[in-house]
Short mmCIF file of C-alpha atoms in Angstrom, two decimals:
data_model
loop_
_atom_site.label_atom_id
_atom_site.label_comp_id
_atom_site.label_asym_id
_atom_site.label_seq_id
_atom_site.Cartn_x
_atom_site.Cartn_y
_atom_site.Cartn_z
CA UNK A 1 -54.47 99.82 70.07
CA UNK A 2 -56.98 97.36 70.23
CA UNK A 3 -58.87 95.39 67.34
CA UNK A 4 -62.55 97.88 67.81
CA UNK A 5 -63.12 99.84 65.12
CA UNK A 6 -62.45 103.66 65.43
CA UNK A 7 -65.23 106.16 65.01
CA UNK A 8 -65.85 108.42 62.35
CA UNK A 9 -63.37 111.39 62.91
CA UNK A 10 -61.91 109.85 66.15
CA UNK A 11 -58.04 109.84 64.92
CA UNK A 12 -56.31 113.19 64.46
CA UNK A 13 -52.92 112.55 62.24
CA UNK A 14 -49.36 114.50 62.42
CA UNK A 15 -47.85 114.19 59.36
CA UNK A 16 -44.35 114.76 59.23
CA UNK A 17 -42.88 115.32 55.63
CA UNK A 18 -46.55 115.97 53.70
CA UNK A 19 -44.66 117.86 50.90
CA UNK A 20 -43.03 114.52 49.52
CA UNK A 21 -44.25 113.10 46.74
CA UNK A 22 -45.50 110.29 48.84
CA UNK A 23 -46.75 112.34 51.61
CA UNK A 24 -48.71 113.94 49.36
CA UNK A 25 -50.08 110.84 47.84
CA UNK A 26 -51.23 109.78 51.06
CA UNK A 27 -52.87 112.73 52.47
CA UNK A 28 -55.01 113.00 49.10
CA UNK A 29 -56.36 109.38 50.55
CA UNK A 30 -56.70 110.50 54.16
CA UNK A 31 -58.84 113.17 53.70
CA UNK A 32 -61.45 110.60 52.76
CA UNK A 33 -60.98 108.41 55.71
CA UNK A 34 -64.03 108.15 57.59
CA UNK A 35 -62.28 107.40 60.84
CA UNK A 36 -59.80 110.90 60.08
CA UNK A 37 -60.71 113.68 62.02
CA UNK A 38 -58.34 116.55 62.03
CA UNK A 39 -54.91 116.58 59.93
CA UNK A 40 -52.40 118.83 61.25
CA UNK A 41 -49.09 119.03 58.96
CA UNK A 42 -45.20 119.44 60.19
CA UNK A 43 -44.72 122.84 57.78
CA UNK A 44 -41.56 124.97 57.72
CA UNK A 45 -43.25 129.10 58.11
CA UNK A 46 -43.38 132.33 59.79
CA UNK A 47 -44.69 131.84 62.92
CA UNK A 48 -46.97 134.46 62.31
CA UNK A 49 -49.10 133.46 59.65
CA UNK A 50 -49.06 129.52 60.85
CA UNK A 51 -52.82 129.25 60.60
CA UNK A 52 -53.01 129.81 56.89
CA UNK A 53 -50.22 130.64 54.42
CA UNK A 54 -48.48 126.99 54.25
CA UNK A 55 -51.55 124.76 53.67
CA UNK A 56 -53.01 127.29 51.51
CA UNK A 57 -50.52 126.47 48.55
CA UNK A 58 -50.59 123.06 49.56
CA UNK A 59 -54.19 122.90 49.59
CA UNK A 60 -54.09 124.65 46.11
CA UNK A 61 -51.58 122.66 44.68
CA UNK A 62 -53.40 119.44 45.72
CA UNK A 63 -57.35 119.69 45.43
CA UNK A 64 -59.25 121.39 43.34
CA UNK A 65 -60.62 125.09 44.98
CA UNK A 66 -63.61 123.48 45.85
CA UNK A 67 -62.51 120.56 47.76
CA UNK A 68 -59.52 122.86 49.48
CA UNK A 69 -62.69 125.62 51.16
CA UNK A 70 -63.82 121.90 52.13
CA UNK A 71 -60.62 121.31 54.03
CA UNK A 72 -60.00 124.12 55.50
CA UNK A 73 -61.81 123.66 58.95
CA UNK A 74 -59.66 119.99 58.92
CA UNK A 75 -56.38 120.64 58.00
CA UNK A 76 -54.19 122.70 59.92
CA UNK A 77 -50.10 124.07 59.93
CA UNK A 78 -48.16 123.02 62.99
CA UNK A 79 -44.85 125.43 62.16
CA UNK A 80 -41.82 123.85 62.60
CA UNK A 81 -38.57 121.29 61.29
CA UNK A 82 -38.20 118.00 61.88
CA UNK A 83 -34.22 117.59 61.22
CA UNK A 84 -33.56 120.45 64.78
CA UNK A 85 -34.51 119.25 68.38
CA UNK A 86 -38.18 119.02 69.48
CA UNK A 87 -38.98 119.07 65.52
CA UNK A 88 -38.82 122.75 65.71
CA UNK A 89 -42.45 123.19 67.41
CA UNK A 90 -42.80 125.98 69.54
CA UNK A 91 -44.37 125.28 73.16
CA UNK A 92 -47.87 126.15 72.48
CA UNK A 93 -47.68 123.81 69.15
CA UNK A 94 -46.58 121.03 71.55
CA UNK A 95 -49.41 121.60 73.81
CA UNK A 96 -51.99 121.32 71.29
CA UNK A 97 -49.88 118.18 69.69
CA UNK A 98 -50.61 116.93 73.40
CA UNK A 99 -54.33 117.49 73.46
CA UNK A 100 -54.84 116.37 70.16
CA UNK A 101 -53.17 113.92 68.04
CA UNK A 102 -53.55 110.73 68.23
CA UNK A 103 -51.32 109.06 65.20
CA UNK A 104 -48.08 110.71 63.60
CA UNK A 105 -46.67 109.33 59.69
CA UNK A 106 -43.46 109.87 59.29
CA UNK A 107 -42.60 110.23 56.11
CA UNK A 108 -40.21 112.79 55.72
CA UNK A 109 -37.36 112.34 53.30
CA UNK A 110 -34.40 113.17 51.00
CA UNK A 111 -34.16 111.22 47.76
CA UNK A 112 -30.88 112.79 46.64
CA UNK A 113 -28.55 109.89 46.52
CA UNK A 114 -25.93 112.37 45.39
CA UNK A 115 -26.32 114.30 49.28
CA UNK A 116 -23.63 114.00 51.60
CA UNK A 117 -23.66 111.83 54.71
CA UNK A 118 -23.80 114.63 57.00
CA UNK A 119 -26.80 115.77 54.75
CA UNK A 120 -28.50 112.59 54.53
CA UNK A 121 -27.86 112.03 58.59
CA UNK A 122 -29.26 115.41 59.28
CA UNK A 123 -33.07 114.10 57.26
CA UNK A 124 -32.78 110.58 57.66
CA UNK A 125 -31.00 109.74 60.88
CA UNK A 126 -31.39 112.91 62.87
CA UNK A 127 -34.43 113.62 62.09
CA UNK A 128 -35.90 110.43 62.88
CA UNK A 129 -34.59 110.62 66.45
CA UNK A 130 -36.54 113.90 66.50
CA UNK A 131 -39.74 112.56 65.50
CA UNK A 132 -39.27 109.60 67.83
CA UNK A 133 -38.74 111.71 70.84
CA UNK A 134 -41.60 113.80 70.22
CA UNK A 135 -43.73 110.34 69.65
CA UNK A 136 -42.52 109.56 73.28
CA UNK A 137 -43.24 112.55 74.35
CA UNK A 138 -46.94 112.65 72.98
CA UNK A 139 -47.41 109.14 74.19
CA UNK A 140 -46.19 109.64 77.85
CA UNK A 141 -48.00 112.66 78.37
CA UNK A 142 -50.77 113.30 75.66
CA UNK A 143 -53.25 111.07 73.45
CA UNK A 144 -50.78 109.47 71.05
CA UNK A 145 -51.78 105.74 69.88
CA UNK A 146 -48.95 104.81 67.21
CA UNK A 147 -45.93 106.04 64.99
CA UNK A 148 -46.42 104.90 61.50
CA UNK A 149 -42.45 105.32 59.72
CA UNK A 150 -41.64 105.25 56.28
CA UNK A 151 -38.71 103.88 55.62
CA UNK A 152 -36.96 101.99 52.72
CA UNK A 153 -36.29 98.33 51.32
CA UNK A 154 -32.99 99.33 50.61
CA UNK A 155 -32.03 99.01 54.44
CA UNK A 156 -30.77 95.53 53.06
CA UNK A 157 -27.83 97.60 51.53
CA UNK A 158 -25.87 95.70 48.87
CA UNK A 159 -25.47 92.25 50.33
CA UNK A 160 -26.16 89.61 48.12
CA UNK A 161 -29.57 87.43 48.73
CA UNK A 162 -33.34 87.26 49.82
CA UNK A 163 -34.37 89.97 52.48
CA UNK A 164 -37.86 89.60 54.63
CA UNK A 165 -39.26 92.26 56.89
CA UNK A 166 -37.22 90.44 59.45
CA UNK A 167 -34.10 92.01 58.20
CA UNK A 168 -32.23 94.37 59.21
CA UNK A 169 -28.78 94.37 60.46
CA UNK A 170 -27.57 91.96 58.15
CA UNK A 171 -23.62 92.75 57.74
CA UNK A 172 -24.76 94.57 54.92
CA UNK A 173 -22.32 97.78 53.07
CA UNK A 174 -24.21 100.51 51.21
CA UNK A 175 -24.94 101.93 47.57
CA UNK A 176 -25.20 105.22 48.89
CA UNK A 177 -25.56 108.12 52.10
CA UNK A 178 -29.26 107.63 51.28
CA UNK A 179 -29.66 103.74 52.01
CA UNK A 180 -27.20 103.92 55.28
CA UNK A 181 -28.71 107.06 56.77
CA UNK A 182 -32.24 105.32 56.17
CA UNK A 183 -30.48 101.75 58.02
CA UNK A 184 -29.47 104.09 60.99
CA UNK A 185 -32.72 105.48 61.09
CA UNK A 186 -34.32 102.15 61.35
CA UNK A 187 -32.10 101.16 64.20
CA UNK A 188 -33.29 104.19 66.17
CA UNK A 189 -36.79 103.03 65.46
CA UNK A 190 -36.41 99.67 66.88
CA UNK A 191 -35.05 100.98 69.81
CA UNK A 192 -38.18 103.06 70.78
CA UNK A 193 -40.36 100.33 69.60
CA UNK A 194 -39.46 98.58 72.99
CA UNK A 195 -41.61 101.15 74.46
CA UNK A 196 -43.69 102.72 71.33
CA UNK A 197 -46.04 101.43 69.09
CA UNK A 198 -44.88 101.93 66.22
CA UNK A 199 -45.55 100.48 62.36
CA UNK A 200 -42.63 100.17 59.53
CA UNK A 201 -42.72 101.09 56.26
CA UNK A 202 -40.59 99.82 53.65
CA UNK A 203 -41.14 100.93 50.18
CA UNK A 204 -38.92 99.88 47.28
CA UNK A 205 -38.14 102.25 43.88
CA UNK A 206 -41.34 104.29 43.40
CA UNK A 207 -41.86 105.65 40.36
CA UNK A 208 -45.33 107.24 39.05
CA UNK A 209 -48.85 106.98 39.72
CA UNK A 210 -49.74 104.31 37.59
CA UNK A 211 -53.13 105.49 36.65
CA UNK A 212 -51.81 108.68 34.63
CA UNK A 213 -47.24 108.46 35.75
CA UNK A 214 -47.49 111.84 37.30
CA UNK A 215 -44.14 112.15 39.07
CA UNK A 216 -42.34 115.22 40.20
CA UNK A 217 -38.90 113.45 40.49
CA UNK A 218 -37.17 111.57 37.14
CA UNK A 219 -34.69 109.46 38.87
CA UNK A 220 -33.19 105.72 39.22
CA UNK A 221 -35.81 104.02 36.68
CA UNK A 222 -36.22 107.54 34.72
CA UNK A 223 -32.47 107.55 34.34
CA UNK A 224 -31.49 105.64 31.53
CA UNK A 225 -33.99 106.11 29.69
CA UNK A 226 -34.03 110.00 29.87
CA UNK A 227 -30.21 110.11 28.93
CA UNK A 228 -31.58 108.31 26.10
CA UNK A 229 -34.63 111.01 25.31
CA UNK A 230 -31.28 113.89 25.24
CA UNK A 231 -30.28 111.82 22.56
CA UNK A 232 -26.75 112.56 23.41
CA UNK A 233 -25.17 109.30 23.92
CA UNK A 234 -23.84 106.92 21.63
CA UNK A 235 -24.70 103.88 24.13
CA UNK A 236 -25.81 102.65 26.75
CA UNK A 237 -24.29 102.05 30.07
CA UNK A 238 -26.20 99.53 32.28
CA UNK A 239 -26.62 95.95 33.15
CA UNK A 240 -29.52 94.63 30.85
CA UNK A 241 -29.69 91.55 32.82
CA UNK A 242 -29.55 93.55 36.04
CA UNK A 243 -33.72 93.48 37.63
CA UNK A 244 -35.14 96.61 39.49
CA UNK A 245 -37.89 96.06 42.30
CA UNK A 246 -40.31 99.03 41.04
CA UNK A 247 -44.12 100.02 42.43
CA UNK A 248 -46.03 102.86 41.61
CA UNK A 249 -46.02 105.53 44.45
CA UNK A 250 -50.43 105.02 44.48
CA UNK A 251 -49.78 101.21 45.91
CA UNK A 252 -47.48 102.20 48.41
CA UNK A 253 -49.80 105.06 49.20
CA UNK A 254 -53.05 103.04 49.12
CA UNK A 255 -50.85 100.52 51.11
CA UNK A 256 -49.45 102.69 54.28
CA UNK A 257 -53.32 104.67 54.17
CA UNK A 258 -54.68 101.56 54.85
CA UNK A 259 -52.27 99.98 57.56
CA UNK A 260 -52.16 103.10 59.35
CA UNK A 261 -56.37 102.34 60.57
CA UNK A 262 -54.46 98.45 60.67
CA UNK A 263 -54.51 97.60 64.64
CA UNK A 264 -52.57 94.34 64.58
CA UNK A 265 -49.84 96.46 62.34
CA UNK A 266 -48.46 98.05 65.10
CA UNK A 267 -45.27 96.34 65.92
CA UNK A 268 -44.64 95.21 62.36
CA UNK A 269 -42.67 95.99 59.50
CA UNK A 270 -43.98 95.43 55.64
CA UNK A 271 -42.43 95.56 52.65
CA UNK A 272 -44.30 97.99 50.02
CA UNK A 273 -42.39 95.92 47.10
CA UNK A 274 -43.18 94.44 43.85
CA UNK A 275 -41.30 90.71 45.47
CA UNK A 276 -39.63 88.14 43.98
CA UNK A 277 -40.76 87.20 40.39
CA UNK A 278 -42.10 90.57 40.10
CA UNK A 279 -39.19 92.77 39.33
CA UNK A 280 -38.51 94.54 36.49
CA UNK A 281 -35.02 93.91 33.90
CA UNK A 282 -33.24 96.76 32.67
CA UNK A 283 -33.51 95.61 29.52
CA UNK A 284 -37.18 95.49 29.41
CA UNK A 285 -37.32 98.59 30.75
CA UNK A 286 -35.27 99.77 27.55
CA UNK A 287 -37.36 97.83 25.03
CA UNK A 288 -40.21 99.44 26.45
CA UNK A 289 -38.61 102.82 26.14
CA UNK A 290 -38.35 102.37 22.33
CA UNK A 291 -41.07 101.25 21.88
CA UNK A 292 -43.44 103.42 23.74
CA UNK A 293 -41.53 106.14 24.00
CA UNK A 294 -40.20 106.44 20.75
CA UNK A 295 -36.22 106.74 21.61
CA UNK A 296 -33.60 106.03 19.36
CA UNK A 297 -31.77 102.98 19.88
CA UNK A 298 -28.40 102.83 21.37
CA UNK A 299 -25.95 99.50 21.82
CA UNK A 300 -25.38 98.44 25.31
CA UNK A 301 -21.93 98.34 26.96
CA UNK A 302 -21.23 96.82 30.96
CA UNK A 303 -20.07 99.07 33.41
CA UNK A 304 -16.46 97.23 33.17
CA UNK A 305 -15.98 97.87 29.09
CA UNK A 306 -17.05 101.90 30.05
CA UNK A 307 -14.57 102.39 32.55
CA UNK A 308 -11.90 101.05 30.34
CA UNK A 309 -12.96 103.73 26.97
CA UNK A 310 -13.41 106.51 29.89
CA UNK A 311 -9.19 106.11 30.45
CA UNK A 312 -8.70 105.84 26.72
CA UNK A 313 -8.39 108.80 24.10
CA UNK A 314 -12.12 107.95 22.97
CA UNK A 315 -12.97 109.43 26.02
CA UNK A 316 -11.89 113.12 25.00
CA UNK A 317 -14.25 112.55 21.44
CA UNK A 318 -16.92 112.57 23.56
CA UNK A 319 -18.88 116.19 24.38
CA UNK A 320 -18.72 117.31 27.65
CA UNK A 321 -22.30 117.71 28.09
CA UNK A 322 -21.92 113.30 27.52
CA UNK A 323 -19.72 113.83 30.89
CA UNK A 324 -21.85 115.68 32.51
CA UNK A 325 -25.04 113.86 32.21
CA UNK A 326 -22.54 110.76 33.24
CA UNK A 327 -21.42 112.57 36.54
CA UNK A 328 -25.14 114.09 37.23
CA UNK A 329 -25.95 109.85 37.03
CA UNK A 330 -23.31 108.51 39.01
CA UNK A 331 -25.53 108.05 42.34
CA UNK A 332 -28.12 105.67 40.21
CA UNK A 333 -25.23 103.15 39.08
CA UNK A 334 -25.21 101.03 41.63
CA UNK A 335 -29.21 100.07 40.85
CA UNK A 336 -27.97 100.02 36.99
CA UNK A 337 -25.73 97.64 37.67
CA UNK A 338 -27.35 95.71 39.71
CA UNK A 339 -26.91 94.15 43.12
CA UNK A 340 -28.14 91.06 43.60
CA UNK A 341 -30.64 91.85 46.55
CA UNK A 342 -34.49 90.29 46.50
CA UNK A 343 -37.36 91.26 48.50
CA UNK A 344 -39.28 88.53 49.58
CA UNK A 345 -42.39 90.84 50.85
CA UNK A 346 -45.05 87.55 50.60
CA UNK A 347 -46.19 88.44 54.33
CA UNK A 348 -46.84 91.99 53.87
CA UNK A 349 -48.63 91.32 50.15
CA UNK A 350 -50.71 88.84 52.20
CA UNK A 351 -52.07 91.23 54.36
CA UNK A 352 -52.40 93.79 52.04
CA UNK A 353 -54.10 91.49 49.76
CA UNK A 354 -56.73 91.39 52.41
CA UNK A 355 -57.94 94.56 51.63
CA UNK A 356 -57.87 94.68 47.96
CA UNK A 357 -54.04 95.84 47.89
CA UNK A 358 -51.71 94.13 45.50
CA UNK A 359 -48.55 96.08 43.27
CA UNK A 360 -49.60 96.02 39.68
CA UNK A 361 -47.71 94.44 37.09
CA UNK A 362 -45.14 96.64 35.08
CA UNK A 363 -46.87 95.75 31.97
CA UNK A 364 -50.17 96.92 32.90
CA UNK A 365 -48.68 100.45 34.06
CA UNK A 366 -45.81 101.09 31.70
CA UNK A 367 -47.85 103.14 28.68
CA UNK A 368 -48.81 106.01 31.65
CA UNK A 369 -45.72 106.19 33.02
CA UNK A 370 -43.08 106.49 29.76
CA UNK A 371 -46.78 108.33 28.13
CA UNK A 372 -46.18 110.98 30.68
CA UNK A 373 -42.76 111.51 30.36
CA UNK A 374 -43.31 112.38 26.95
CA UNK A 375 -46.32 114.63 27.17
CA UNK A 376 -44.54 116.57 30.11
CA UNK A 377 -41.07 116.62 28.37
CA UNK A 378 -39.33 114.94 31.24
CA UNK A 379 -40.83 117.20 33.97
CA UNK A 380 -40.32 120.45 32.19
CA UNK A 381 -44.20 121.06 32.32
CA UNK A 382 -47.52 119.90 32.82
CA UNK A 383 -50.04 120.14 30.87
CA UNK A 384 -52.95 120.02 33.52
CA UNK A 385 -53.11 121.46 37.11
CA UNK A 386 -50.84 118.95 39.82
CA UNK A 387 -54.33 118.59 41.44
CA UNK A 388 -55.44 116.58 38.83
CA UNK A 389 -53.23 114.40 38.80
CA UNK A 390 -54.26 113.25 42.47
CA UNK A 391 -57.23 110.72 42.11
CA UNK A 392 -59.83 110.33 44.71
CA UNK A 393 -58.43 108.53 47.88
CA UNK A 394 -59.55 104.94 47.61
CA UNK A 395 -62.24 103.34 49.71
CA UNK A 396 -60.52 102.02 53.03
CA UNK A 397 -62.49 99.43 55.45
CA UNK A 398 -62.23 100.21 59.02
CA UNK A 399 -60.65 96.98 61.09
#
């Protein structure tokens, strides 16, 4: 791609993993993209009904009726699965794929950080070959112009320091399946990029929109402080001094909307991250939980003085339900503890700044997000249709 400005409607996307919480963030902001044409989605289905039946509940889960009969003639199903060979699309769907996409956002993804390796492989790793080969495939022989790939700042793993964009094999161990399947992935990526063009991705921990904290997933941030709304334990088991790199899922949507129509992106990674100086303590994010939230107050205890009471008799004057919440956390302890790692993601907030991008401060956010998870009871329901929740896509200037 070039530096001219695309046309109104010239670019027909592929998105790969729309039903995400960020892929759906991001399609509610390219449907207003004047250079978007069509928007054909990666959807599991009966071949049968491919036409209608799996963007109809999307489409009614994420716009209002009369903005979905507006959609209809743009957004289409392409049936298939990204994690099998030839992302599941059946010949015909690979013809039209061919003749008429243009850009494909990956975005597809498995937050679990409890899933197995073979699990996390099968999304993460596997599936990212998939997409890549059909990206090669599409570029050899049909109209395809770039990959745009989500993937995650927590590549870096659990080594100590500063990482840049530049980073990625970096003699690095992992918290979790999650962060090494992701690192694999990446590798895979770079190895195609010698002959794709293809954009990175690298969010950090997203949590809420932070216009109104609609989430549909309470985890790593959400997770001390909702063992704290069960008001079942008698403390606290974290690093207070530990900090946590957090940006609402609208900036890294606004952010990969916009570098998607970016030309000079291609070849590039950039870090969707709050950066250094930015980040968020645990013990903030505590304070603010009382306070806002209205929880109960609990002492804090390290990791090192909890593992020594969990081999002690105290342990067994605990309720099991305490356990359970403690095993159901397990996965998020390496982020409450805290590992040391910085994201120094000046070059990517320097573009983005460019076209009126820039994470917001935790302190400007924080009364939506903990607001919400009081008014929803932690996920258990919402009190206004999901569309709602999804504002207007932004304004994005064509480069």
């Amino acid at each position: 791609m070039n530096g001219t400005p695309i046309a109104a409607g010239d670019t027909n996307v592929l998105i790969v993993g729309v039903t995400s919480f960020l892929g759906k963030a991001i399609l509610a902001r390219l449907v207003d993209q004047v250079h978007i044409g069509r928007i054909y989605l990666l959807l599991a289905g009966d071949d049968q009904d491919t036409d209608s039946a799996p963007v109809e509940v999307l489409l009614r889960q994420m716009f209002p009726l009369w903005r979905a009969n507006e959609l209809r003639d743009r957004i289409f199903c392409l049936t298939g699965d990204f994690t099998v060979p030839g992302c599941g699309i059946a010949p015909e769907g690979l013809s039209l794929c061919r003749d008429q996409v243009h850009q494909i956002l990956h975005c597809g993804d498995n937050t679990d950080l409890s899933a197995s390796l073979e699990q996390s492989r099968r999304i993460h790793t596997e599936g990212t070959l998939h997409v890549l080969q059909l990206a090669e495939d599409l570029h050899r022989h049909g109209k395809l112009r770039r990959l745009d790939y989500v993937s995650s700042a927590y590549v870096c793993g659990r080594k100590r320091g500063v990482t840049t964009e530049d980073d990625l094999e970096r003699g690095q161990t992992f918290s979790n399946y999650y962060e090494q399947s992701k690192f694999e992935a990446e590798i895979l990526v770079r190895q195609y990029a010698a002959r794709l063009p293809i954009c990175v991705h690298r969010p950090s921990i997203m949590v809420g929109h932070s216009y109104n904290g609609y989430t549909p997933n309470f985890k790593v941030l959400y997770w001390p402080i909702l063992l704290l709304a069960k008001d079942m334990l008698p403390f606290v088991v974290c690093n207070p001094q530990a900090y946590l790199d957090i940006v609402p899922v609208d900036f890294v949507a606004d952010s990969i909307s916009t570098l998607m129509n970016v030309s000079k992106a291609v070849g590039q990674t950039f870090l969707l991250t709050a950066g250094i100086g930015q980040e968020i303590r645990i013990r903030d994010i505590l304070h603010d939980a009382y306070e806002i939230a209205g929880l109960k107050r609990r002492p804090v205890i390290p990791f090192w003085l909890f593992e020594v009471l969990a081999r002690t008799p105290f342990a067994r004057m605990l309720p099991m339900q305490f356990w359970a919440l403690v095993e159901a956390a397990k996965p998020y302890f390496p982020y409450l503890r805290g590992n040391a790692v910085r994201f120094d993601s000046r070059m990517s907030l320097k573009v983005l700044a460019k076209y009126g991008i820039k994470p917001p401060d935790w302190q400007d956010y924080k009364q939506e997000i903990l607001n919400f998870c009081v008014a929803t009871r932690w996920g258990k329901r919402l009190p206004l249709p999901e569309y709602s929740y999804y504002l207007p896509a932004r304004s994005i200037q064509v480069v």
